[in-house]
PDB file of C-alpha atoms in Angstrom:
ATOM      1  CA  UNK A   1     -28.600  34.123 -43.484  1.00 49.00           C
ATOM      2  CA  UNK A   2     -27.232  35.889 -40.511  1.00 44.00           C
ATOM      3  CA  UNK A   3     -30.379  34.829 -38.477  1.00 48.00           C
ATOM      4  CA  UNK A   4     -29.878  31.376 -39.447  1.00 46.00           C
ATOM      5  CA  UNK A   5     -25.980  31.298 -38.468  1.00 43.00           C
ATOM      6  CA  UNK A   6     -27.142  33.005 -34.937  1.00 46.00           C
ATOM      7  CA  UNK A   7     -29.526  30.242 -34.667  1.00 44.00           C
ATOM      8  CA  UNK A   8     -26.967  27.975 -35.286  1.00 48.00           C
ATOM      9  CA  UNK A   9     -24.376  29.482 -32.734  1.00 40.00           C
ATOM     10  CA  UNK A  10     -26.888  28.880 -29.813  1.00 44.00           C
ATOM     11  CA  UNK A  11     -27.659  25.740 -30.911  1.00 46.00           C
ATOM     12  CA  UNK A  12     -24.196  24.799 -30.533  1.00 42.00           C
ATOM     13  CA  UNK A  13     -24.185  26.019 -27.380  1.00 43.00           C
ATOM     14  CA  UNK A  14     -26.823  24.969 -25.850  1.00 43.00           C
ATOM     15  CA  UNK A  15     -25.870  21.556 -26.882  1.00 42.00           C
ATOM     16  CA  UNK A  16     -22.039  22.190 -25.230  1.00 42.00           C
ATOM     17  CA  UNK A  17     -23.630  23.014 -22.250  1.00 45.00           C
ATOM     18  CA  UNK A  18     -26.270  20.207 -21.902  1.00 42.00           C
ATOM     19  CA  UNK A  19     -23.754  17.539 -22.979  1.00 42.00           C
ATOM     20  CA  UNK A  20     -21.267  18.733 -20.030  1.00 47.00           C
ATOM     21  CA  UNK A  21     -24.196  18.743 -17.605  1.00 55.00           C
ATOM     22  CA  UNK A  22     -25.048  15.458 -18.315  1.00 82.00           C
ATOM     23  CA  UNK A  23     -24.079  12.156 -16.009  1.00 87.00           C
ATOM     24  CA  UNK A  24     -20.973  10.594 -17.389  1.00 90.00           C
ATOM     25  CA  UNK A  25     -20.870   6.745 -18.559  1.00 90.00           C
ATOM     26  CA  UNK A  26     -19.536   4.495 -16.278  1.00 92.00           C
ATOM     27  CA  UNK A  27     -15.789   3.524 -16.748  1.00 93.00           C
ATOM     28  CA  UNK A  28     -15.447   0.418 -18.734  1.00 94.00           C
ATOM     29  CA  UNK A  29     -13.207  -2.495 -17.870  1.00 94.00           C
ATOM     30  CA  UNK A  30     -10.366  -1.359 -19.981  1.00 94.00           C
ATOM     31  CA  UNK A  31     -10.282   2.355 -18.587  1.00 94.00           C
ATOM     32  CA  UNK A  32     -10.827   0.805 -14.498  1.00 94.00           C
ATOM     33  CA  UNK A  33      -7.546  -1.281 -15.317  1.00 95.00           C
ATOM     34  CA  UNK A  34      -5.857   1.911 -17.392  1.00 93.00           C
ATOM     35  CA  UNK A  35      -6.491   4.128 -14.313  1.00 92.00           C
ATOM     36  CA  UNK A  36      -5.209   1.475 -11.981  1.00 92.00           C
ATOM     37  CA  UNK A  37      -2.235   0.748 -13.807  1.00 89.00           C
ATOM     38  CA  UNK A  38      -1.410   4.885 -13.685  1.00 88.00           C
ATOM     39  CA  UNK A  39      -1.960   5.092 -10.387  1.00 87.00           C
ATOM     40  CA  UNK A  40      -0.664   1.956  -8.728  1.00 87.00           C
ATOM     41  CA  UNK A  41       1.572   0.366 -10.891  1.00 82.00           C
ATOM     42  CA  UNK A  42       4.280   1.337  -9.607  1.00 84.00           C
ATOM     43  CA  UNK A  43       3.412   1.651  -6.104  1.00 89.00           C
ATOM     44  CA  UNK A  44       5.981  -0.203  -4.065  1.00 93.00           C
ATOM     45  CA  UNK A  45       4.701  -2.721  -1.138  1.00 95.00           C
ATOM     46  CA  UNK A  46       6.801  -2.391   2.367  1.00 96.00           C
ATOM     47  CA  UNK A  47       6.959  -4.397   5.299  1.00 96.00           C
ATOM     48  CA  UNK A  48       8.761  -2.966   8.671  1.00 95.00           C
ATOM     49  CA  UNK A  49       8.211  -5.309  11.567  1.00 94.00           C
ATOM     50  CA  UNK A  50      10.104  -2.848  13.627  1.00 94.00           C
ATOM     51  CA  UNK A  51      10.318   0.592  14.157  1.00 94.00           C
ATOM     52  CA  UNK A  52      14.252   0.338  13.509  1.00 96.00           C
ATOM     53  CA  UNK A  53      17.004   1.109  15.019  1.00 95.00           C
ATOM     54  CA  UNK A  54      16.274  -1.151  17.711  1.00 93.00           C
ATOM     55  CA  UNK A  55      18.599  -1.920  21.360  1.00 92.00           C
ATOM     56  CA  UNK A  56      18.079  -4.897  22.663  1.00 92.00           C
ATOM     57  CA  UNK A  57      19.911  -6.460  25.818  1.00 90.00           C
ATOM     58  CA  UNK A  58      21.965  -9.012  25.763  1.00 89.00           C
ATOM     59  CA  UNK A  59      19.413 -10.725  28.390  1.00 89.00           C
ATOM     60  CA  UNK A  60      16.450 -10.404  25.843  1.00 89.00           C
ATOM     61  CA  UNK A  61      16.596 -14.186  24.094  1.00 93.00           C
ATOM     62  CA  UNK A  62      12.947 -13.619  22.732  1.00 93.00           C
ATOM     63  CA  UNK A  63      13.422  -9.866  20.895  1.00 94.00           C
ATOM     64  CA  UNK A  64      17.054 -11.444  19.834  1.00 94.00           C
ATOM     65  CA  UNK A  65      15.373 -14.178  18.275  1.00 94.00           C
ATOM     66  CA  UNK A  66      12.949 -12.603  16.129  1.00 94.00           C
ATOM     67  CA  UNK A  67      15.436  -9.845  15.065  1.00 96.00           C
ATOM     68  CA  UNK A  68      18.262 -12.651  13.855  1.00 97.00           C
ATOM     69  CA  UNK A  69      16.393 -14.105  11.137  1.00 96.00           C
ATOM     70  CA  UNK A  70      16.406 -10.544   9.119  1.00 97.00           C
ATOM     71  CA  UNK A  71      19.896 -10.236   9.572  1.00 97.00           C
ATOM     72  CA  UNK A  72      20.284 -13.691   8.390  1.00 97.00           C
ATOM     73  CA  UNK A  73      18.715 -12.628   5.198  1.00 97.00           C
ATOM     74  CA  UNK A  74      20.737  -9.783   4.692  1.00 97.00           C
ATOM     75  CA  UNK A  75      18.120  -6.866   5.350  1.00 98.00           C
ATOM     76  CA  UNK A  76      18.774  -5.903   9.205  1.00 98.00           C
ATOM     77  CA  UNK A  77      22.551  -5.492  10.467  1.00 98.00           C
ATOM     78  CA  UNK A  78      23.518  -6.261  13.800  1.00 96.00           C
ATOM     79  CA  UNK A  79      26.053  -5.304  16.108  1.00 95.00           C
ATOM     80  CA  UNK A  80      27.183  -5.470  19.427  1.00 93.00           C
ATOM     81  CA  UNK A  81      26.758  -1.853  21.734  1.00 89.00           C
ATOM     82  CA  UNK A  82      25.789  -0.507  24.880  1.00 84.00           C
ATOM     83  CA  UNK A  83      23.336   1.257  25.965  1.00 76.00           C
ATOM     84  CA  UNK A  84      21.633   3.389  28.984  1.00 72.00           C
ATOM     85  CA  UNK A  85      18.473   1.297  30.552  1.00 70.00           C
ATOM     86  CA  UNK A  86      16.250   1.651  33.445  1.00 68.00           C
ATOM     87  CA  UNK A  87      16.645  -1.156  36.534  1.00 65.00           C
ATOM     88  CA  UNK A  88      15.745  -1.616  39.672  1.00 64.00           C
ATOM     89  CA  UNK A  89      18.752  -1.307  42.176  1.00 60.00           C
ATOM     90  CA  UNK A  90      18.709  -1.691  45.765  1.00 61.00           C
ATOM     91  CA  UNK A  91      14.702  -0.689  45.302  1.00 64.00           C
ATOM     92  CA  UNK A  92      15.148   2.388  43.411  1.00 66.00           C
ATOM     93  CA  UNK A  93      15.006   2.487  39.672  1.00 70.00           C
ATOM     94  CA  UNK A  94      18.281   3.732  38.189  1.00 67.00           C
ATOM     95  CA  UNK A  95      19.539   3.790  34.715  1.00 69.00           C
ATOM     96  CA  UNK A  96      22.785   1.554  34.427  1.00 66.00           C
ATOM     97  CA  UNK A  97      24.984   0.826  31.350  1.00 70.00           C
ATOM     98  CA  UNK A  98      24.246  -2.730  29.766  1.00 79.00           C
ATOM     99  CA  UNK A  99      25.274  -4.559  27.107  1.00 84.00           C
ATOM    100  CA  UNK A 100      23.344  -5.811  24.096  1.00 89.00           C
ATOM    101  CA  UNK A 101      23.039  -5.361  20.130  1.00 95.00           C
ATOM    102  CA  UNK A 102      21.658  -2.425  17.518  1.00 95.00           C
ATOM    103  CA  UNK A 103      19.919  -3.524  14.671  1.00 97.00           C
ATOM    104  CA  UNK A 104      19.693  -1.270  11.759  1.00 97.00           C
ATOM    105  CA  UNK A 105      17.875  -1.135   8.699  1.00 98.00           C
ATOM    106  CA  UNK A 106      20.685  -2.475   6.220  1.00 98.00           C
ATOM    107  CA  UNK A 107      20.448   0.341   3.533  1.00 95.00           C
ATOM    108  CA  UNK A 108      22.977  -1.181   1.053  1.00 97.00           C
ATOM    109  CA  UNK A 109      20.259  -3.770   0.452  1.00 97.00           C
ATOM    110  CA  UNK A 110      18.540  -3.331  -2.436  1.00 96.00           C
ATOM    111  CA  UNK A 111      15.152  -4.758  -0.563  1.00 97.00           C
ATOM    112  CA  UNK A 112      15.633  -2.262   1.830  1.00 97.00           C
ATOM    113  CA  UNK A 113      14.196   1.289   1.935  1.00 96.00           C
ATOM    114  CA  UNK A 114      13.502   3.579   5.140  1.00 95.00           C
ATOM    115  CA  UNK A 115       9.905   2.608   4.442  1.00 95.00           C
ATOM    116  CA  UNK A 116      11.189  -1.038   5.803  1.00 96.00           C
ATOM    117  CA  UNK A 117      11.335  -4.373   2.837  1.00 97.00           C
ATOM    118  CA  UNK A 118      10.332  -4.425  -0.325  1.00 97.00           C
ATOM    119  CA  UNK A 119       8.144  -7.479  -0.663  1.00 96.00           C
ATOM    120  CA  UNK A 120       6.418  -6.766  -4.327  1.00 95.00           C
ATOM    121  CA  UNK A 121       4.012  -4.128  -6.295  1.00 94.00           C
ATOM    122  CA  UNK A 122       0.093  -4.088  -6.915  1.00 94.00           C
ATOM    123  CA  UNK A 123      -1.448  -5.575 -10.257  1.00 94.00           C
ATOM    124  CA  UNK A 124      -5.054  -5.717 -11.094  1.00 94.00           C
ATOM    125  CA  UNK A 125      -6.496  -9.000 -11.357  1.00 95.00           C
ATOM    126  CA  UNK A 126      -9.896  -9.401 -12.447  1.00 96.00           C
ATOM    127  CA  UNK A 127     -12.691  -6.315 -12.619  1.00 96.00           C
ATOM    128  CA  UNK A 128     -16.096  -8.367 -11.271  1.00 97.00           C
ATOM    129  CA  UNK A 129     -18.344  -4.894 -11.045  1.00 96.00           C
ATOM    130  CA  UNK A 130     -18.828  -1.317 -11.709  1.00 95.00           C
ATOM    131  CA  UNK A 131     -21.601   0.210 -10.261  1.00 95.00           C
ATOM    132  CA  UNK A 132     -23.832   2.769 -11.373  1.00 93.00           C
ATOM    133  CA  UNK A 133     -23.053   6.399 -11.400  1.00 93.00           C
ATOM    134  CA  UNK A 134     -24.154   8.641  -8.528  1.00 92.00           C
ATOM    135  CA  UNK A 135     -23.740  12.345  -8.698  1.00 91.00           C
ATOM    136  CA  UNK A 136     -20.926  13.523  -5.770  1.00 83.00           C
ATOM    137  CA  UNK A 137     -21.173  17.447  -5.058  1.00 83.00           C
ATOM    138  CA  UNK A 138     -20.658  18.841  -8.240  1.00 84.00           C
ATOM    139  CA  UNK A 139     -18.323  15.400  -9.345  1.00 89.00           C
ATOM    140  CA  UNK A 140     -19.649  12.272  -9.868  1.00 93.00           C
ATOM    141  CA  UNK A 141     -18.920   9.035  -8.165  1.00 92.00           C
ATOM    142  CA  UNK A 142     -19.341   5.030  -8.467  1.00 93.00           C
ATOM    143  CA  UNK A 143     -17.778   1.854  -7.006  1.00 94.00           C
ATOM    144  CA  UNK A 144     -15.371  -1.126  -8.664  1.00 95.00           C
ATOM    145  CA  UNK A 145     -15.662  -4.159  -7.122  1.00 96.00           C
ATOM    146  CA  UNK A 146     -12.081  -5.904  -8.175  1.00 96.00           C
ATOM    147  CA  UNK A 147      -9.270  -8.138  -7.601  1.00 95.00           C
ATOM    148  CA  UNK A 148      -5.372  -7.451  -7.481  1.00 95.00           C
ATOM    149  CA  UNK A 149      -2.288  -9.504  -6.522  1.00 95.00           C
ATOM    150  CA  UNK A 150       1.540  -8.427  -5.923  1.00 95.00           C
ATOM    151  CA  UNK A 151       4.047  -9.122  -8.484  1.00 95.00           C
ATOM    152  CA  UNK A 152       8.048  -8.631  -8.615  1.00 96.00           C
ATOM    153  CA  UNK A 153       7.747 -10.271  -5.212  1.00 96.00           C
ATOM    154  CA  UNK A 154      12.089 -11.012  -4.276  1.00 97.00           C
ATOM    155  CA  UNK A 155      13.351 -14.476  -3.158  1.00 95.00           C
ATOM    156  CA  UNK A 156      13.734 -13.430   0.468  1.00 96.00           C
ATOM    157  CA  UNK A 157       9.798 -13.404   1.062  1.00 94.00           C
ATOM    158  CA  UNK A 158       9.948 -17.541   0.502  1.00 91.00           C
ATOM    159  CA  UNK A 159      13.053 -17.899   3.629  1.00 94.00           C
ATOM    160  CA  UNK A 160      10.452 -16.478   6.255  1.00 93.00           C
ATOM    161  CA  UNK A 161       8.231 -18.423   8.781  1.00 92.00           C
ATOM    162  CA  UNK A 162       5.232 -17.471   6.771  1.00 91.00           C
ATOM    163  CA  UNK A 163       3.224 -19.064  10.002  1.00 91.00           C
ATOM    164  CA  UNK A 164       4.056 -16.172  11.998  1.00 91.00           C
ATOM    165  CA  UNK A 165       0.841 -14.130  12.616  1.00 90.00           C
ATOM    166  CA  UNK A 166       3.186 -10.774  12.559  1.00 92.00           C
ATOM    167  CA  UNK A 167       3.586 -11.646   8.470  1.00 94.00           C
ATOM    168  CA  UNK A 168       0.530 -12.414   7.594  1.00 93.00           C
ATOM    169  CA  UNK A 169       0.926  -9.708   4.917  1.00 92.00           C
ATOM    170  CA  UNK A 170       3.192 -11.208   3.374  1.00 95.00           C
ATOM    171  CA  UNK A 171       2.139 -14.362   3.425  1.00 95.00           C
ATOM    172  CA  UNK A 172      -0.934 -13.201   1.441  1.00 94.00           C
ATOM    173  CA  UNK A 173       0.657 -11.478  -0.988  1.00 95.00           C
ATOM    174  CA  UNK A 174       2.935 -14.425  -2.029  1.00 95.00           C
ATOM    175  CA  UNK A 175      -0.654 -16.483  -2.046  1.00 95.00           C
ATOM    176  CA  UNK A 176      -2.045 -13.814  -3.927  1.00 95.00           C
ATOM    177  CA  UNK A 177      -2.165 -15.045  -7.786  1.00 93.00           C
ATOM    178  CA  UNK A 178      -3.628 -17.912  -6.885  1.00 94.00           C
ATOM    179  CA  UNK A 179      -5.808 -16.339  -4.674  1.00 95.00           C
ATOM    180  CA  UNK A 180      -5.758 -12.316  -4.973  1.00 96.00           C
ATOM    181  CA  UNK A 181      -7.305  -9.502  -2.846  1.00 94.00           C
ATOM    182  CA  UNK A 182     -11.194  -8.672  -3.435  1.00 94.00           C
ATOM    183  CA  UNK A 183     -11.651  -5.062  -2.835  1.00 92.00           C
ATOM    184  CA  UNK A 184     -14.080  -2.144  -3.647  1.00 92.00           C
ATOM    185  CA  UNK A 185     -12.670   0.962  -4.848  1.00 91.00           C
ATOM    186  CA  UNK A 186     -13.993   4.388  -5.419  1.00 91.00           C
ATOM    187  CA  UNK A 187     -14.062   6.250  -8.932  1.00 93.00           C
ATOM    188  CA  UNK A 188     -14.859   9.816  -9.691  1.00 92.00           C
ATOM    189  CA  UNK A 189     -14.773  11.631 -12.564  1.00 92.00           C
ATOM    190  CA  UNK A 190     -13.186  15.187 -12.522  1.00 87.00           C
ATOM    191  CA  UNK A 191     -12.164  17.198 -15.273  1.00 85.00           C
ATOM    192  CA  UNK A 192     -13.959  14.521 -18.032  1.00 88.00           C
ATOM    193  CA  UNK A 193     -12.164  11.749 -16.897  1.00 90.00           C
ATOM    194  CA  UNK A 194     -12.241   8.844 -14.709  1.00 93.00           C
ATOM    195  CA  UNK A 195      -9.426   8.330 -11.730  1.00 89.00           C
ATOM    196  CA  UNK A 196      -8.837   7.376  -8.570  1.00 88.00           C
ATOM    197  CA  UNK A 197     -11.348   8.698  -5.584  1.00 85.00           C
ATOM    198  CA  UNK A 198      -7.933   9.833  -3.714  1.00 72.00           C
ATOM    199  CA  UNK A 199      -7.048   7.993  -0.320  1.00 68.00           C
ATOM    200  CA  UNK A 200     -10.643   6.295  -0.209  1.00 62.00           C
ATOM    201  CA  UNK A 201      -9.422   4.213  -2.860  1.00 65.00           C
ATOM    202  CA  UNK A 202      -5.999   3.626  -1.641  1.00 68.00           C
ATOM    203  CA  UNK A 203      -7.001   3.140   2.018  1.00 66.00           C
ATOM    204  CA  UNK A 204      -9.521   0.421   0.948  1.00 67.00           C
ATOM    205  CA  UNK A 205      -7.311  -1.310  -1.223  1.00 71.00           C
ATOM    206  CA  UNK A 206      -4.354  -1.658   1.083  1.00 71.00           C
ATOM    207  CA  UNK A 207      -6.406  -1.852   4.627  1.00 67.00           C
TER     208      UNK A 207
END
């Protein structure tokens, strides 16, 4: 009796240990979207098209230009300062006093972070592939080939010249449900379970 319980005992764990050494199943459709979801959901998509606070002089009709239409939509304020700037003087380069505007990141918006404009959040779209498994170290790796598209995008995103080259970001991701991001992303399996392969996955993604 004893022999046969001792029997059993290595049985068990010889069957522990073989079923942890073995290669994990590939994530299915519904965990890829789960562990998307948990890690991205609620990631929050910013666009700064400046590195505010900018000065700009009073001379500068092109910089002054651009900058207006943000304040026009309520996410940039703008007022009038001066400031210390380089010239040339009588052929030396001085700095002189000039007049011109500041224009701030407007922080009582509720579009506006220091991370720049909120413009919407990532949702997963459509999973087209999921590759094989492929051992990584002692982890285990494989690829998702899938689609996303921003939701919650705000009004403000539809008042911009979309044609501008500089928002071209934004312009995609108000496009994007009717035509969303492809992208690979990485898996790997840690701890027996699926996530996220870190900021391999994210820089893909985003890129």
């Amino acid at each position: 009796m004893v022999k046969c319980i001792q029997i059993m005992v290595i049985c068990l764990l010889y069957c522990a240990q073989f079923g942890y050494a073995q290669t994990p199943s590939a994530p299915t459709d519904k965990e890829v979207r789960r562990v998307f979801n948990n890690e991205f959901g609620q990631k929050l998509l910013f666009f700064k098209p400046y590195n505010f606070p900018v000065e700009v002089e009073r001379t500068h009709k092109v910089m002054i230009k651009a900058l207006d239409p943000w304040v026009k939509l309520g996410l940039v304020n703008k007022k009038k300062t001066r400031f210390l700037a380089e010239k040339i003087m009588y052929g030396e380069q001085r700095e002189v006093s000039v007049g011109g505007f500041e224009y701030r990141l407007n922080q009582d918006n509720m579009w506006v972070s220091d991370q720049g404009f909120f413009y919407g959040r990532p949702s997963i779209k459509d999973v087209f592939n999921i590759s094989k498994v492929s051992p990584q170290d002692e982890d285990y790796v494989c690829e998702v080939y899938l689609s996303w598209y921003a939701i919650d995008i705000p009004d403000w995103l539809k008042k911009i010249n979309l044609k501008d080259r500089k928002h071209r970001d934004l312009k995609r991701a108000l496009e994007s449900e009717k035509r969303p991001f492809e992208k690979y992303v990485y898996f790997i399996y840690k701890e027996q379970r699926w996530r996220l392969w870190g900021k391999k996955s994210e820089e893909s993604l985003f890129k």
